Coordinates of C-alpha atoms in Angstrom, one line a residue:
M30 CA -18.5 -5.7 -20.9
S31 CA -18.8 -1.8 -19.4
S32 CA -15.1 -1.0 -19.6
L33 CA -13.0 2.5 -18.1
S34 CA -12.6 4.8 -21.0
T35 CA -8.9 5.1 -22.6
A36 CA -9.7 9.1 -21.9
R37 CA -10.3 7.6 -17.6
V38 CA -7.5 5.5 -17.8
G39 CA -4.6 7.9 -19.7
V40 CA -5.5 9.3 -16.3
R41 CA -5.2 6.5 -14.2
S42 CA -2.0 5.8 -15.9
L43 CA -0.5 9.1 -14.8
Q44 CA -1.6 8.6 -11.2
T45 CA 0.7 5.0 -11.3
L46 CA 3.1 6.7 -12.7
F47 CA 3.8 10.0 -10.2
A48 CA 3.0 8.2 -7.4
L49 CA 6.0 6.1 -8.5
L50 CA 7.9 8.7 -9.3
A51 CA 6.4 10.7 -6.2
V52 CA 8.7 7.3 -4.5
I53 CA 11.7 7.4 -6.2
F54 CA 12.6 10.8 -5.6
T55 CA 11.3 11.0 -2.0
W56 CA 13.2 7.8 -1.3
G57 CA 15.6 8.7 -3.5
G58 CA 15.9 12.0 -0.9
Y59 CA 18.1 10.6 1.3
V60 CA 21.9 10.0 1.7
K61 CA 22.4 5.8 2.5
N62 CA 25.2 7.0 4.8
D63 CA 27.3 3.5 7.2
D64 CA 24.9 3.6 10.0
G65 CA 21.4 4.2 7.5
Q66 CA 19.4 7.2 5.7
L67 CA 18.1 10.0 8.1
G68 CA 15.0 9.9 7.3
G69 CA 11.7 10.8 9.5
L70 CA 7.9 9.8 9.9
S71 CA 6.9 12.5 7.2
P72 CA 8.5 11.3 4.3
T73 CA 7.9 7.9 5.4
F74 CA 4.3 9.1 5.5
S75 CA 4.0 10.2 2.2
I76 CA 5.8 7.8 0.8
L77 CA 3.3 5.6 2.4
M78 CA 0.3 7.4 0.8
N79 CA 2.0 7.6 -2.8
Y80 CA 2.8 4.1 -2.9
T81 CA -2.1 3.4 -1.6
A82 CA -1.8 6.0 -5.0
L83 CA 0.3 3.8 -6.9
L84 CA -1.4 0.7 -6.6
C85 CA -5.3 2.3 -7.0
G86 CA -3.5 3.5 -10.4
L87 CA -2.6 0.9 -11.3
Y88 CA -5.3 -1.7 -10.3
Y89 CA -7.3 0.6 -12.9
V90 CA -5.1 -0.5 -15.4
L91 CA -3.7 -3.4 -15.2
P92 CA -6.7 -5.7 -13.3
L93 CA -9.1 -3.8 -14.6
K94 CA -8.2 -2.7 -18.7
V95 CA -5.7 -4.6 -19.0
L96 CA -6.4 -8.1 -18.0
K97 CA -9.8 -7.9 -17.7
L98 CA -10.2 -9.2 -14.8
S99 CA -13.6 -7.7 -14.0
A100 CA -16.8 -7.4 -15.6
T101 CA -16.9 -3.2 -14.4
A102 CA -15.2 -0.6 -12.2
P103 CA -15.5 -0.2 -8.9
S104 CA -19.0 1.8 -7.8
V105 CA -19.5 5.4 -8.4
N106 CA -19.5 5.8 -5.1
F107 CA -16.7 3.4 -4.0
Q108 CA -14.1 5.5 -6.4
R109 CA -15.4 8.5 -5.0
V110 CA -14.2 7.3 -1.6
V111 CA -11.6 6.5 -2.6
D112 CA -9.9 9.0 -4.6
G113 CA -11.9 11.5 -2.3
V114 CA -9.6 10.1 0.7
L115 CA -6.2 9.0 -1.3
A116 CA -6.5 13.1 -2.7
V117 CA -6.5 14.4 1.3
L118 CA -3.4 11.9 2.2
L119 CA -1.8 12.7 -0.5
L120 CA -2.2 16.7 0.6
L121 CA -1.6 15.7 4.0
G122 CA 1.6 14.0 2.8
G123 CA 3.0 16.8 0.6
I124 CA 2.1 19.6 3.2
L125 CA 4.4 17.3 5.7
L126 CA 7.1 16.7 3.0
W127 CA 7.3 20.1 2.4
A128 CA 7.6 21.2 6.1
S129 CA 10.0 18.3 7.3
S130 CA 13.3 20.3 8.0
G131 CA 15.0 18.1 5.8
V132 CA 13.0 19.6 2.6
S133 CA 12.4 23.5 4.4
D134 CA 16.0 23.6 5.6
C135 CA 17.8 20.9 3.9
S136 CA 20.6 23.4 2.9
A137 CA 21.7 24.6 5.8
K138 CA 21.0 21.2 7.8
N139 CA 23.1 19.4 5.0
D140 CA 26.0 21.9 5.6
K141 CA 25.6 21.5 10.2
Y142 CA 25.8 17.3 9.9
E143 CA 28.9 18.4 7.2
A144 CA 30.8 19.7 9.7
Y145 CA 29.7 17.5 12.1
A146 CA 30.3 14.4 10.7
G147 CA 31.6 15.1 7.7
L148 CA 29.0 13.8 6.0
Q149 CA 25.4 14.9 3.3
L150 CA 22.2 13.7 5.0
F151 CA 20.1 14.8 1.4
R152 CA 19.5 15.1 -2.3
C153 CA 17.3 18.4 -1.6
G154 CA 17.0 18.9 -5.1
N155 CA 15.8 14.9 -5.2
L156 CA 12.9 16.2 -2.1
T157 CA 12.0 19.1 -4.1
I158 CA 11.1 17.5 -7.1
G159 CA 9.2 14.1 -4.0
V160 CA 7.1 17.3 -3.2
I161 CA 6.6 18.2 -6.0
F162 CA 5.4 14.6 -7.9
T163 CA 2.8 14.4 -4.9
F164 CA 0.7 17.2 -5.5
I165 CA 0.8 16.0 -9.1
T166 CA -0.5 12.7 -8.2
F167 CA -3.1 14.5 -5.9
V168 CA -4.6 17.1 -8.1
L169 CA -5.0 14.1 -10.8
Y170 CA -6.6 12.1 -7.7
I171 CA -9.1 16.1 -7.5
V172 CA -9.5 15.6 -11.6
T173 CA -11.0 11.7 -11.5
L174 CA -13.4 13.0 -8.8
V175 CA -14.2 16.0 -9.8
W176 CA -14.7 13.8 -13.4
S177 CA -16.4 11.2 -11.6
I178 CA -19.2 14.5 -9.9
M179 CA -19.0 16.1 -13.0
R180 CA -19.7 13.0 -15.8
D181 CA -20.9 10.1 -14.3
S182 CA -24.2 9.7 -15.4
A183 CA -27.3 7.0 -14.8
N184 CA -28.2 6.3 -17.6
D185 CA -24.8 6.3 -19.8
T186 CA -24.3 3.6 -17.1
Q187 CA -27.8 1.6 -18.2
N188 CA -27.1 2.1 -21.4
E189 CA -23.3 0.5 -21.1
A190 CA -24.4 -1.9 -19.1
V191 CA -28.1 -3.6 -21.8
A192 CA -25.5 -2.8 -24.9
A193 CA -22.8 -5.8 -23.3
G194 CA -25.6 -7.8 -21.5
Y195 CA -25.7 -6.7 -18.5
T196 CA -28.3 -5.8 -16.4
S197 CA -28.7 -4.7 -13.0
A198 CA -30.0 -6.9 -10.2
V199 CA -33.1 -5.9 -7.8
T200 CA -31.5 -6.1 -5.0
P201 CA -27.6 -6.5 -6.2
G202 CA -26.3 -6.6 -1.9
A203 CA -28.5 -9.3 -1.5
S204 CA -27.7 -11.8 -4.7
R205 CA -24.1 -11.1 -3.3
A206 CA -24.6 -12.2 -0.1
D207 CA -26.3 -15.4 -1.5
A208 CA -23.1 -16.3 -3.9
Y209 CA -20.9 -16.3 -1.2
A210 CA -23.2 -18.2 1.3
A211 CA -23.3 -21.0 -1.4
V212 CA -20.2 -20.2 -1.8
D213 CA -18.8 -21.0 1.8
S214 CA -22.5 -23.4 2.9
R215 CA -20.4 -26.4 0.6
H216 CA -16.5 -25.2 2.7
P217 CA -18.0 -24.2 5.7
A218 CA -15.2 -25.1 8.0
V219 CA -12.6 -23.7 5.2
A220 CA -14.0 -19.9 5.1
L221 CA -14.3 -19.6 8.5
T222 CA -10.5 -21.5 8.7
R223 CA -9.2 -18.9 5.9
R224 CA -10.8 -15.7 7.5
G225 CA -9.7 -16.3 10.6
V226 CA -6.5 -17.2 9.5
R227 CA -6.3 -13.6 7.0
V228 CA -7.3 -12.0 10.6
V229 CA -4.1 -13.4 11.9
Q230 CA -2.2 -12.0 8.8
F231 CA -3.9 -8.6 9.5
V232 CA -2.8 -8.8 13.1
L233 CA 0.8 -9.8 12.6
S234 CA 0.9 -7.1 9.1
L235 CA 0.0 -3.8 11.1
I236 CA 2.8 -5.2 13.8
I237 CA 5.4 -5.5 12.2
F238 CA 4.7 -2.1 10.4
I239 CA 4.7 -0.7 13.7
S240 CA 7.6 -2.3 14.7
V241 CA 9.9 -1.1 12.1
I242 CA 8.7 2.3 12.5
A243 CA 8.8 2.3 16.0
G244 CA 12.8 0.5 15.5
Y245 CA 13.8 3.8 14.7
K246 CA 14.2 6.7 17.5
A247 CA 14.8 10.0 16.6
Y248 CA 17.6 11.5 16.2
F249 CA 19.0 15.0 14.7
T250 CA 16.4 16.0 11.7
G251 CA 14.9 12.6 11.6
R252 CA 15.4 9.0 11.7
F253 CA 17.4 7.1 10.6
T254 CA 16.2 3.8 8.2
S255 CA 17.6 1.5 5.8
P256 CA 16.4 0.5 2.4
T257 CA 15.4 -2.6 3.8
A258 CA 13.7 -1.6 6.1
M259 CA 11.2 0.8 3.9
F260 CA 11.0 -2.5 1.9
L261 CA 9.2 -4.5 4.5
I262 CA 7.4 -1.4 5.5
L263 CA 5.6 -1.5 2.2
V264 CA 5.4 -5.1 2.0
S265 CA 4.0 -5.1 5.5
W266 CA 1.6 -2.0 4.0
S267 CA 0.7 -4.1 1.2
C268 CA 0.2 -7.3 3.1
I269 CA -2.4 -4.8 5.6
L270 CA -4.1 -3.5 2.4
Y271 CA -4.8 -6.8 0.9
T272 CA -5.5 -8.4 3.7
L273 CA -8.6 -5.6 4.8
F274 CA -9.6 -6.0 1.1
H275 CA -10.8 -9.1 2.2
L276 CA -12.4 -9.2 5.3
I277 CA -14.2 -5.6 4.5
I278 CA -15.0 -5.6 1.7
V279 CA -15.5 -9.1 0.3
D280 CA -16.7 -10.6 3.5
I281 CA -18.2 -7.5 5.9
L282 CA -19.8 -5.5 2.7
K283 CA -19.9 -8.0 0.0
K284 CA -19.0 -4.7 -2.6
S285 CA -16.4 -7.2 -4.1
R286 CA -16.6 -10.9 -4.7
R287 CA -12.8 -12.2 -3.6
P288 CA -10.9 -13.3 -6.2
S289 CA -11.0 -15.6 -8.8
V290 CA -8.4 -18.4 -7.6
S291 CA -5.6 -18.0 -9.7
V292 CA -5.7 -14.3 -8.4
E293 CA -4.9 -15.2 -5.1
R294 CA -3.0 -17.2 -4.5
F295 CA -0.6 -15.6 -6.7
L296 CA -0.8 -13.3 -4.6
D297 CA -0.3 -14.6 -1.0
L298 CA 3.1 -16.9 -2.8
L299 CA 3.7 -12.9 -3.4
L300 CA 3.8 -11.7 -0.7
A301 CA 5.1 -15.5 1.1
V302 CA 7.4 -14.3 -0.9
L303 CA 8.2 -11.1 -0.1
L304 CA 7.7 -11.5 3.5
L305 CA 10.4 -14.4 3.7
L306 CA 12.8 -12.1 1.2
F307 CA 12.9 -8.6 3.3
A308 CA 12.9 -10.6 6.6
I309 CA 16.2 -12.3 5.5
L310 CA 17.3 -8.6 3.5
F311 CA 16.2 -7.2 7.2
A312 CA 17.3 -10.0 9.6
A313 CA 21.5 -10.2 8.1
S314 CA 21.3 -5.8 7.3
H315 CA 24.1 -3.3 9.1
Q316 CA 21.0 -2.3 11.5
V317 CA 19.5 -5.7 13.1
S318 CA 22.6 -7.7 13.3
D319 CA 24.7 -4.5 14.7
C320 CA 22.3 -2.4 16.2
S321 CA 23.8 -2.6 20.0
T322 CA 27.1 -2.5 19.2
I323 CA 25.9 1.4 16.7
N324 CA 23.7 2.2 19.6
D325 CA 27.4 2.3 22.0
V326 CA 28.6 4.3 19.2
Y327 CA 26.0 6.9 19.5
E328 CA 26.1 6.4 23.2
A329 CA 29.7 7.6 23.8
D330 CA 29.8 9.9 21.2
T331 CA 30.6 13.3 23.2
G332 CA 29.6 15.5 20.6
S333 CA 26.4 18.0 20.2
L334 CA 24.5 15.5 18.3
G335 CA 25.4 12.6 20.6
G336 CA 25.0 11.4 23.5
S337 CA 21.7 8.5 23.3
N338 CA 21.0 5.5 20.9
V339 CA 19.3 5.5 17.5
F340 CA 17.7 2.6 17.0
R341 CA 15.4 0.1 19.7
C342 CA 17.3 -3.1 19.1
G343 CA 14.2 -5.1 20.5
S344 CA 11.8 -4.1 18.1
L345 CA 13.5 -4.9 14.8
T346 CA 14.1 -8.1 16.2
R347 CA 9.5 -8.6 16.2
S348 CA 9.7 -7.1 12.9
Y349 CA 11.5 -9.3 10.9
V350 CA 10.3 -12.3 13.4
L351 CA 7.4 -12.1 12.7
A352 CA 7.9 -11.5 8.7
F353 CA 8.8 -15.0 9.1
I354 CA 5.4 -16.5 10.9
N355 CA 3.3 -13.8 8.7
C356 CA 5.0 -15.7 6.0
A357 CA 4.1 -18.7 7.1
F358 CA 0.1 -17.7 7.3
F359 CA 0.0 -16.2 4.1
L360 CA 1.0 -19.9 2.6
V361 CA -1.4 -21.1 4.9
T362 CA -4.2 -19.4 2.9
L363 CA -2.3 -20.3 -0.6
A364 CA -2.9 -23.7 0.9
L365 CA -6.4 -23.3 2.1
S366 CA -7.6 -22.7 -0.9
F367 CA -6.5 -25.9 -3.1
F368 CA -9.6 -27.5 -0.9
S369 CA -11.9 -24.9 -1.9
P370 CA -10.9 -24.7 -5.8
N371 CA -14.9 -22.7 -7.1
D372 CA -14.4 -19.1 -6.0
G373 CA -18.1 -18.4 -6.3
S374 CA -18.6 -17.7 -10.2
S375 CA -20.9 -20.5 -10.9
A376 CA -22.9 -19.6 -7.7
A377 CA -23.1 -16.1 -8.0
P378 CA -26.3 -14.6 -10.7
N379 CA -25.8 -14.1 -14.3
H380 CA -25.3 -10.8 -14.0
V381 CA -23.4 -8.3 -12.4
D382 CA -24.5 -5.3 -9.9
V383 CA -24.4 -1.9 -11.9
E384 CA -24.2 1.5 -9.7
P385 CA -27.0 4.1 -11.1
G386 CA -24.3 7.6 -11.6
Q387 CA -21.0 5.7 -13.7
Q388 CA -19.8 7.0 -16.8
V389 CA -16.8 4.3 -17.2

């Protein structure tokens, strides 16, 4: 089996660790008051990019290295594209977070709001550490990108593959397409239904994601939010990435096989449970259940920061209702997996595709 080297897995582990720390410290930099945490679009973007980097790094460490769910790492070009895109997004996330008023003018904003409402909004030290860890994660993704460019070579990869008993196919893309066609041809109705449901899952997840973010209006230096709202954002973002993997990487580009039946069932069930859990928690949260009351309080406030509502109640309601519906659709794909238990491994040619230029 062609496997990731210990050194490269070490860097991937550091990417996972620092991305996780960046998420924790950035989110922990906003003090939770009665009506929520006054975050904003910049910290939300930074958290999402670090969360995506966390998932990417974790993929190399856990499924590939520890659980050995795949015979080879992703192709060189795929790794470079993903590392490059994540590096750019992490850099952008770090800059936006650093430049946000809650970070760049943290102490002054705290003093102003404390004089107005008797409360502080930010933990300045946590936010600074969150920015630092975001930039460290960015550097680590640059490291793996440069490492791939400088070290990966065709001879090393081919030698590793041959030594492991694998040979590269003459037409790998066509071979993968034939393997998928063979599996789906045995269950055409199930395959078509599964893809259709994945599209619905993606659309619903995207609407949930947008609705939660749009449910919070600008106030003072940012937007009120809450831990349950952030978790619902992260779960919907996870669903978006997961469904895009199936629809784009697997079904359209044919760059990967579908996950094994057991893995796909586990992930579908996990996402369904998370959607259900955080939809319930979000629906029961103070911001949603008392949305109109909170808006009335802020509209009636005649102070320098008052006079406007802070939530779009309809958008918040839409997000948790659609989360319940999306949970049902993930249970549908879970049920469909029992109608088509063969994940294509037996139909696939007896080879793995090795792209020239990869040293793993």
